[in-house]
Tab-separated table of C-alpha atoms and ligand atoms in Angstrom:
chain	number	residue	atom	x	y	z
A	30	UNK	CA	-24.722	11.606	-27.449
A	31	UNK	CA	-21.298	11.703	-25.682
A	32	UNK	CA	-18.771	9.140	-23.845
A	33	UNK	CA	-15.837	9.258	-21.833
A	34	UNK	CA	-12.941	7.088	-23.268
A	35	UNK	CA	-10.054	6.049	-21.017
A	36	UNK	CA	-6.610	4.983	-22.934
A	37	UNK	CA	-4.671	2.280	-20.053
A	38	UNK	CA	-1.461	0.867	-20.211
A	39	UNK	CA	0.534	0.642	-23.757
A	40	UNK	CA	-2.695	1.407	-25.208
A	41	UNK	CA	-2.364	4.845	-23.822
A	42	UNK	CA	1.279	4.825	-25.920
A	43	UNK	CA	-1.036	3.800	-29.823
A	44	UNK	CA	-3.282	6.676	-28.377
A	45	UNK	CA	-0.952	9.580	-27.461
A	46	UNK	CA	-3.296	10.281	-24.570
A	47	UNK	CA	-4.870	8.930	-21.377
A	48	UNK	CA	-8.681	10.722	-21.878
A	49	UNK	CA	-11.082	12.202	-24.443
A	50	UNK	CA	-14.061	13.205	-25.052
A	51	UNK	CA	-16.270	11.711	-27.801
A	52	UNK	CA	-19.357	14.286	-28.267
A	53	UNK	CA	-22.048	13.825	-31.110
A	54	UNK	CA	-21.338	10.022	-31.654
A	55	UNK	CA	-24.659	7.934	-32.872
A	56	UNK	CA	-25.175	4.975	-30.447
A	57	UNK	CA	-22.410	2.799	-31.569
A	58	UNK	CA	-20.760	-0.495	-30.129
A	59	UNK	CA	-17.728	-0.263	-28.386
A	60	UNK	CA	-16.238	-2.215	-30.600
A	61	UNK	CA	-16.446	0.502	-33.714
A	62	UNK	CA	-15.971	2.701	-31.249
A	63	UNK	CA	-12.465	0.909	-31.269
A	64	UNK	CA	-12.677	1.052	-35.431
A	65	UNK	CA	-13.349	5.106	-35.657
A	66	UNK	CA	-10.333	6.337	-33.334
A	67	UNK	CA	-7.485	4.088	-34.528
A	68	UNK	CA	-8.584	4.484	-38.107
A	69	UNK	CA	-6.171	6.165	-40.018
A	70	UNK	CA	-4.089	4.191	-37.900
A	71	UNK	CA	-1.751	0.938	-38.293
A	72	UNK	CA	-2.596	-0.650	-34.851
A	73	UNK	CA	-2.468	-4.892	-34.824
A	74	UNK	CA	-2.745	-5.004	-30.933
A	75	UNK	CA	-5.278	-6.872	-29.028
A	76	UNK	CA	-8.046	-4.832	-27.621
A	77	UNK	CA	-10.534	-5.135	-24.646
A	78	UNK	CA	-12.966	-3.063	-23.403
A	79	UNK	CA	-14.726	-2.298	-20.429
A	80	UNK	CA	-17.783	0.188	-19.200
A	81	UNK	CA	-18.398	2.007	-16.881
A	82	UNK	CA	-16.330	-0.181	-15.051
A	83	UNK	CA	-17.610	-4.016	-16.413
A	84	UNK	CA	-15.673	-6.464	-18.873
A	85	UNK	CA	-17.557	-6.002	-22.359
A	86	UNK	CA	-17.491	-7.813	-25.393
A	87	UNK	CA	-17.410	-5.263	-28.423
A	88	UNK	CA	-20.704	-5.554	-29.337
A	89	UNK	CA	-21.259	-3.777	-26.526
A	90	UNK	CA	-24.278	-1.148	-27.271
A	91	UNK	CA	-22.879	2.390	-26.409
A	92	UNK	CA	-25.070	4.587	-24.088
A	93	UNK	CA	-25.010	8.358	-23.706
A	94	UNK	CA	-22.903	9.079	-20.296
A	95	UNK	CA	-20.420	6.282	-21.531
A	96	UNK	CA	-17.399	5.933	-19.458
A	97	UNK	CA	-15.461	2.949	-21.941
A	98	UNK	CA	-11.426	1.979	-20.751
A	99	UNK	CA	-9.592	0.546	-23.581
A	100	UNK	CA	-6.956	-2.154	-22.099
A	101	UNK	CA	-4.508	-5.342	-23.722
A	102	UNK	CA	-4.324	-8.048	-22.724
A	103	UNK	CA	-1.905	-9.713	-20.943
A	104	UNK	CA	-0.314	-13.411	-20.425
A	105	UNK	CA	2.629	-13.666	-19.888
A	106	UNK	CA	5.200	-14.256	-17.010
B	6	UNK	CA	0.797	-14.470	28.403
B	7	UNK	CA	2.674	-16.669	25.682
B	8	UNK	CA	2.247	-19.601	27.716
B	9	UNK	CA	-2.074	-19.728	28.710
B	10	UNK	CA	-2.486	-19.604	24.930
B	11	UNK	CA	-0.591	-22.207	23.786
B	12	UNK	CA	-2.276	-24.085	26.520
B	13	UNK	CA	-5.159	-23.646	23.806
B	14	UNK	CA	-3.279	-24.253	20.194
B	15	UNK	CA	-1.328	-26.204	18.103
B	16	UNK	CA	1.460	-24.299	16.985
B	17	UNK	CA	5.288	-24.366	18.422
B	18	UNK	CA	7.036	-22.128	20.746
B	19	UNK	CA	9.283	-22.309	17.065
B	20	UNK	CA	6.602	-21.171	15.384
B	21	UNK	CA	4.839	-18.553	17.298
B	22	UNK	CA	7.817	-16.534	16.810
B	23	UNK	CA	7.983	-17.539	13.521
B	24	UNK	CA	4.242	-16.468	12.125
B	25	UNK	CA	4.898	-13.480	15.576
B	26	UNK	CA	4.079	-10.169	12.769
B	27	UNK	CA	0.896	-12.482	11.338
B	28	UNK	CA	-0.161	-13.436	14.528
B	29	UNK	CA	-0.469	-10.038	15.445
B	30	UNK	CA	-2.601	-8.761	12.695
B	31	UNK	CA	-6.828	-9.609	13.025
B	32	UNK	CA	-6.748	-10.364	9.853
B	33	UNK	CA	-5.036	-13.973	10.502
B	34	UNK	CA	-4.824	-14.367	14.054
B	35	UNK	CA	-3.369	-18.478	15.708
B	36	UNK	CA	-6.530	-19.748	14.135
B	37	UNK	CA	-5.675	-17.911	10.550
B	38	UNK	CA	-1.560	-19.625	11.335
B	39	UNK	CA	-2.885	-23.108	11.944
B	40	UNK	CA	-5.678	-23.083	7.965
B	41	UNK	CA	-3.155	-21.952	6.052
B	42	UNK	CA	-0.770	-24.951	7.845
B	43	UNK	CA	-3.317	-27.218	6.796
B	44	UNK	CA	-3.370	-25.888	2.811
B	45	UNK	CA	-2.253	-27.259	-0.559
B	46	UNK	CA	-1.725	-24.939	-3.502
B	47	UNK	CA	-0.140	-25.655	-6.400
B	48	UNK	CA	1.287	-22.723	-8.607
B	49	UNK	CA	1.803	-23.744	-12.283
B	50	UNK	CA	5.004	-21.590	-13.236
B	51	UNK	CA	7.923	-20.688	-11.074
B	52	UNK	CA	8.825	-17.626	-13.243
B	53	UNK	CA	9.618	-14.224	-12.788
B	54	UNK	CA	5.914	-14.582	-10.554
B	55	UNK	CA	6.217	-17.531	-9.793
B	56	UNK	CA	9.078	-17.234	-7.313
B	57	UNK	CA	8.287	-14.322	-5.105
B	58	UNK	CA	4.688	-16.160	-4.847
B	59	UNK	CA	6.804	-19.825	-3.871
B	60	UNK	CA	8.630	-17.228	-1.370
B	61	UNK	CA	6.222	-15.534	-0.119
B	62	UNK	CA	3.207	-18.738	0.503
B	63	UNK	CA	6.903	-20.564	2.226
B	64	UNK	CA	7.191	-18.408	4.617
B	65	UNK	CA	3.489	-17.701	5.633
B	66	UNK	CA	2.670	-21.072	6.576
B	67	UNK	CA	1.636	-22.668	3.877
B	68	UNK	CA	1.380	-26.699	4.632
B	69	UNK	CA	1.691	-27.978	1.318
B	70	UNK	CA	3.016	-26.194	-2.055
B	71	UNK	CA	2.634	-28.392	-4.974
B	72	UNK	CA	5.236	-27.073	-7.434
B	73	UNK	CA	4.893	-26.938	-11.798
B	74	UNK	CA	7.358	-26.449	-14.317
B	75	UNK	CA	8.983	-27.670	-17.225
B	76	UNK	CA	11.336	-25.278	-18.176
B	77	UNK	CA	15.338	-25.626	-17.222
B	78	UNK	CA	17.251	-22.525	-15.518
B	79	UNK	CA	18.737	-19.545	-18.117
B	80	UNK	CA	20.671	-16.755	-18.187
B	81	UNK	CA	18.008	-14.652	-19.192
B	82	UNK	CA	15.578	-15.750	-16.252
B	83	UNK	CA	18.163	-14.252	-13.757
B	84	UNK	CA	16.965	-10.020	-14.034
B	85	UNK	CA	13.917	-11.337	-12.670
B	86	UNK	CA	13.241	-15.191	-11.418
B	87	UNK	CA	14.055	-13.897	-8.241
B	88	UNK	CA	15.066	-17.729	-5.984
B	89	UNK	CA	17.579	-18.441	-9.641
B	90	UNK	CA	21.546	-17.977	-9.042
B	91	UNK	CA	24.467	-18.441	-12.362
B	92	UNK	CA	25.456	-21.865	-10.081
B	93	UNK	CA	21.347	-22.986	-11.440
B	94	UNK	CA	22.031	-22.250	-15.476
B	95	UNK	CA	20.789	-25.497	-16.853
B	96	UNK	CA	19.216	-27.402	-13.709
B	97	UNK	CA	15.592	-27.827	-13.399
B	98	UNK	CA	13.750	-24.440	-11.753
B	99	UNK	CA	11.136	-26.706	-10.071
B	100	UNK	CA	14.057	-28.719	-8.044
B	101	UNK	CA	15.713	-25.426	-6.666
B	102	UNK	CA	13.105	-23.533	-5.843
B	103	UNK	CA	11.847	-26.826	-3.582
B	104	UNK	CA	14.907	-26.471	-2.099
B	105	UNK	CA	14.960	-23.505	-1.764
B	106	UNK	CA	11.292	-22.524	-0.270
B	107	UNK	CA	12.553	-25.557	1.800
B	108	UNK	CA	15.258	-24.457	3.221
B	109	UNK	CA	12.989	-21.191	3.747
B	110	UNK	CA	10.294	-23.206	5.676
B	111	UNK	CA	12.420	-26.622	7.073
B	112	UNK	CA	7.954	-27.777	7.870
B	113	UNK	CA	6.848	-26.870	4.771
B	114	UNK	CA	5.685	-30.663	2.444
B	115	UNK	CA	6.740	-29.563	-1.268
B	116	UNK	CA	5.894	-32.009	-4.410
B	117	UNK	CA	7.111	-31.082	-7.650
B	118	UNK	CA	5.786	-31.594	-11.787
B	119	UNK	CA	8.473	-31.641	-13.911
B	120	UNK	CA	5.967	-32.176	-16.690
B	121	UNK	CA	4.120	-29.519	-18.798
B	122	UNK	CA	0.315	-28.095	-17.756
B	123	UNK	CA	-2.029	-29.838	-19.510
B	124	UNK	CA	-5.785	-31.828	-20.597
B	125	UNK	CA	-3.510	-34.785	-19.588
B	126	UNK	CA	-1.655	-33.825	-16.563
B	127	UNK	CA	-3.915	-32.150	-14.940
B	128	UNK	CA	-5.211	-34.266	-12.351
B	129	UNK	CA	-2.620	-33.299	-9.817
B	130	UNK	CA	-4.201	-30.973	-9.013
B	131	UNK	CA	-7.038	-32.719	-8.270
B	132	UNK	CA	-6.679	-33.063	-3.857
B	133	UNK	CA	-5.141	-29.437	-4.061
B	134	UNK	CA	-7.022	-26.750	-2.111
B	135	UNK	CA	-6.375	-23.827	-4.465
B	136	UNK	CA	-4.321	-22.837	-7.417
B	137	UNK	CA	-2.313	-20.377	-8.830
B	138	UNK	CA	-1.787	-19.848	-12.662
B	139	UNK	CA	1.181	-17.583	-12.826
B	140	UNK	CA	2.483	-18.615	-16.493
B	141	UNK	CA	3.552	-17.090	-19.316
B	142	UNK	CA	1.074	-18.404	-22.140
B	143	UNK	CA	-2.583	-18.362	-23.173
B	144	UNK	CA	-2.979	-22.230	-24.058
B	145	UNK	CA	-1.126	-22.911	-20.828
B	146	UNK	CA	-3.708	-20.238	-18.718
B	147	UNK	CA	-6.791	-22.208	-20.847
B	148	UNK	CA	-6.408	-25.684	-19.767
B	149	UNK	CA	-5.144	-24.606	-16.461
B	150	UNK	CA	-8.687	-23.201	-16.050
B	151	UNK	CA	-10.469	-25.466	-17.872
B	152	UNK	CA	-8.845	-28.679	-14.799
B	153	UNK	CA	-9.845	-25.737	-12.250
B	154	UNK	CA	-13.849	-26.452	-13.662
B	155	UNK	CA	-13.387	-29.953	-14.071
B	156	UNK	CA	-11.884	-29.783	-10.507
B	157	UNK	CA	-14.301	-27.027	-9.124
B	158	UNK	CA	-10.958	-25.626	-7.288
B	159	UNK	CA	-10.552	-21.499	-6.915
B	160	UNK	CA	-7.698	-20.398	-9.581
B	161	UNK	CA	-5.675	-17.301	-8.838
B	162	UNK	CA	-4.365	-15.848	-12.530
B	163	UNK	CA	-1.533	-13.375	-12.349
B	164	UNK	CA	0.340	-12.196	-15.538
B	165	UNK	CA	2.885	-9.119	-16.349
B	166	UNK	CA	4.451	-7.940	-19.661
B	167	UNK	CA	6.966	-4.719	-20.303
B	168	UNK	CA	5.694	-2.371	-17.433
B	169	UNK	CA	1.804	-3.723	-17.192
B	170	UNK	CA	0.614	-6.602	-15.305
B	171	UNK	CA	-3.285	-8.312	-14.796
B	172	UNK	CA	-4.561	-10.810	-11.356
B	173	UNK	CA	-8.092	-11.745	-11.188
B	174	UNK	CA	-9.985	-14.547	-8.888
B	175	UNK	CA	-11.850	-17.447	-10.238
B	176	UNK	CA	-13.958	-19.115	-8.325
B	177	UNK	CA	-14.149	-22.548	-10.309
B	178	UNK	CA	-15.046	-24.139	-7.485
B	179	UNK	CA	-18.587	-22.117	-7.357
B	180	UNK	CA	-21.648	-22.282	-9.843
B	181	UNK	CA	-22.228	-19.818	-12.060
B	182	UNK	CA	-18.288	-17.945	-11.639
B	183	UNK	CA	-16.832	-16.003	-14.523
B	184	UNK	CA	-13.612	-17.766	-15.800
B	185	UNK	CA	-10.824	-17.407	-17.244
B	186	UNK	CA	-11.776	-17.387	-20.366
B	187	UNK	CA	-15.251	-15.376	-19.624
B	188	UNK	CA	-12.632	-12.999	-20.223
B	189	UNK	CA	-10.381	-13.986	-22.981
B	190	UNK	CA	-11.379	-16.290	-25.581
B	191	UNK	CA	-9.375	-15.124	-28.412
B	192	UNK	CA	-6.443	-14.305	-27.478
B	193	UNK	CA	-3.089	-15.608	-29.379
B	194	UNK	CA	-0.239	-16.447	-28.295
B	195	UNK	CA	1.998	-14.533	-30.503
B	196	UNK	CA	0.613	-11.039	-29.918
B	197	UNK	CA	1.116	-11.316	-26.336
B	198	UNK	CA	3.945	-13.739	-25.217
B	199	UNK	CA	6.937	-12.724	-23.419
B	200	UNK	CA	9.265	-14.088	-25.788
B	201	UNK	CA	10.664	-10.932	-28.295
B	202	UNK	CA	9.086	-8.463	-25.903
B	203	UNK	CA	10.520	-7.061	-22.866
B	204	UNK	CA	8.891	-7.184	-18.506
B	205	UNK	CA	9.907	-5.420	-16.435
B	206	UNK	CA	11.623	-7.113	-12.855
B	207	UNK	CA	9.743	-5.232	-9.724
B	208	UNK	CA	6.509	-5.952	-11.585
B	209	UNK	CA	7.387	-9.522	-11.519
B	210	UNK	CA	7.122	-9.409	-7.820
B	211	UNK	CA	4.068	-6.875	-7.631
B	212	UNK	CA	2.138	-9.189	-9.309
B	213	UNK	CA	4.049	-12.336	-7.657
B	214	UNK	CA	3.636	-11.117	-4.330
B	215	UNK	CA	-0.465	-9.875	-4.990
B	216	UNK	CA	-0.909	-13.281	-6.111
B	217	UNK	CA	0.740	-15.065	-2.500
B	218	UNK	CA	-1.475	-12.214	-0.406
B	219	UNK	CA	-4.972	-13.100	-2.324
B	220	UNK	CA	-3.792	-16.539	-1.936
B	221	UNK	CA	-4.134	-16.589	1.729
B	222	UNK	CA	-7.331	-14.369	1.549
B	223	UNK	CA	-8.875	-16.154	0.067
B	224	UNK	CA	-7.848	-19.662	1.587
B	225	UNK	CA	-8.957	-18.130	5.337
B	226	UNK	CA	-11.941	-16.856	3.102
B	227	UNK	CA	-11.386	-12.833	3.853
B	228	UNK	CA	-13.981	-10.213	2.274
B	229	UNK	CA	-13.200	-7.717	-1.046
B	230	UNK	CA	-11.323	-10.385	-2.969
B	231	UNK	CA	-10.009	-9.771	-6.913
B	232	UNK	CA	-13.037	-12.089	-7.076
B	233	UNK	CA	-14.381	-11.990	-10.315
B	234	UNK	CA	-12.830	-8.976	-10.919
B	235	UNK	CA	-9.990	-7.463	-12.671
B	236	UNK	CA	-6.712	-6.130	-11.728
B	237	UNK	CA	-5.362	-3.705	-14.669
B	238	UNK	CA	-1.573	-2.873	-13.926
B	239	UNK	CA	-0.147	0.684	-14.968
B	240	UNK	CA	3.619	0.384	-13.157
B	241	UNK	CA	5.014	3.251	-16.263
B	242	UNK	CA	2.136	5.372	-15.057
B	243	UNK	CA	1.799	3.978	-11.663
B	244	UNK	CA	-1.904	3.327	-11.995
B	245	UNK	CA	-3.752	0.299	-10.755
B	246	UNK	CA	-7.690	0.635	-11.965
B	247	UNK	CA	-10.279	-2.748	-11.125
B	248	UNK	CA	-13.110	-4.072	-13.614
B	249	UNK	CA	-16.174	-6.711	-12.850
B	250	UNK	CA	-16.036	-9.458	-14.665
B	251	UNK	CA	-19.099	-10.997	-15.331
B	252	UNK	CA	-19.928	-14.402	-16.530
B	253	UNK	CA	-20.461	-15.009	-20.471
B	254	UNK	CA	-23.197	-16.894	-21.379
B	255	UNK	CA	-21.558	-18.010	-24.658
B	256	UNK	CA	-18.565	-19.481	-22.611
B	257	UNK	CA	-17.204	-22.539	-24.737
B	258	UNK	CA	-15.510	-23.744	-21.135
B	259	UNK	CA	-17.482	-22.461	-18.112
B	260	UNK	CA	-20.980	-23.429	-19.874
B	261	UNK	CA	-20.243	-26.910	-21.303
B	262	UNK	CA	-21.295	-29.722	-19.480
C	302	ZN	ZN1	-15.862	-18.746	-18.994
């Protein structure tokens, strides 16, 4: 299956790109996808997930054609 | 024309002039001005977001505003906390903010609290119509969320760090709606606190301005608010994105009875 990934705000800076297509992947959760994408990086940041513009938890099982957005929490002010 | 209108309404000639540009908006009008004048909003946090928020709510004719913040003004606040000047350093934010916004709109009623908002002090919101969270940390935001669920108040939340912001409207006055902790359940403050991170001053201004907009829209029952949505703002790339928030059945804050 294939999904489209979008990186938002400082996640975009970390990944060095704002979007990418992931092809030939197994059916995994959105949290597992994040771990796969960042496995060679030293990333301490907390990330949040939206699939098809809906907020989901890390256990959300991805489907073919999903659009995934990774974004950071913001609590300052 | 103006005299004809005046017979049916309670607004003074002065108010008709003061609110003229809002009266001309179909979405607000004279009825909207009169309704906003009966409303009481609590603003928690008078920092970079809370300052412009308090200014716009004051000049828009909200009847009563309660300002809640335990902090004292420091030099490092002046870059973005636009109600304060160098002369105010060392004074309580709520004291200076209340004087300033009262000057902007003399008919405004203002109450202040210098107590840190937490579970024990939360009853201060029991008589307000709406609560706006403009604080700077996860634990206070969680306490505000729990209190607005307890007292059934709509909650508008705004946050900013570096060049990114987030805004949402939680209808904690309604049943079975997603709450702040459905979104954020286990954030650790040290990862996201603004103590050692920068923040763009104009971003906090924009977040405060959007919070004031959403507050007025919710109070006037306008459609298309950020209810159960999270607005993600990325000022670095100037991108705005909306995400739908659904109730987390496992959320221990809004599912608890
Ligand atoms: Zn919840």
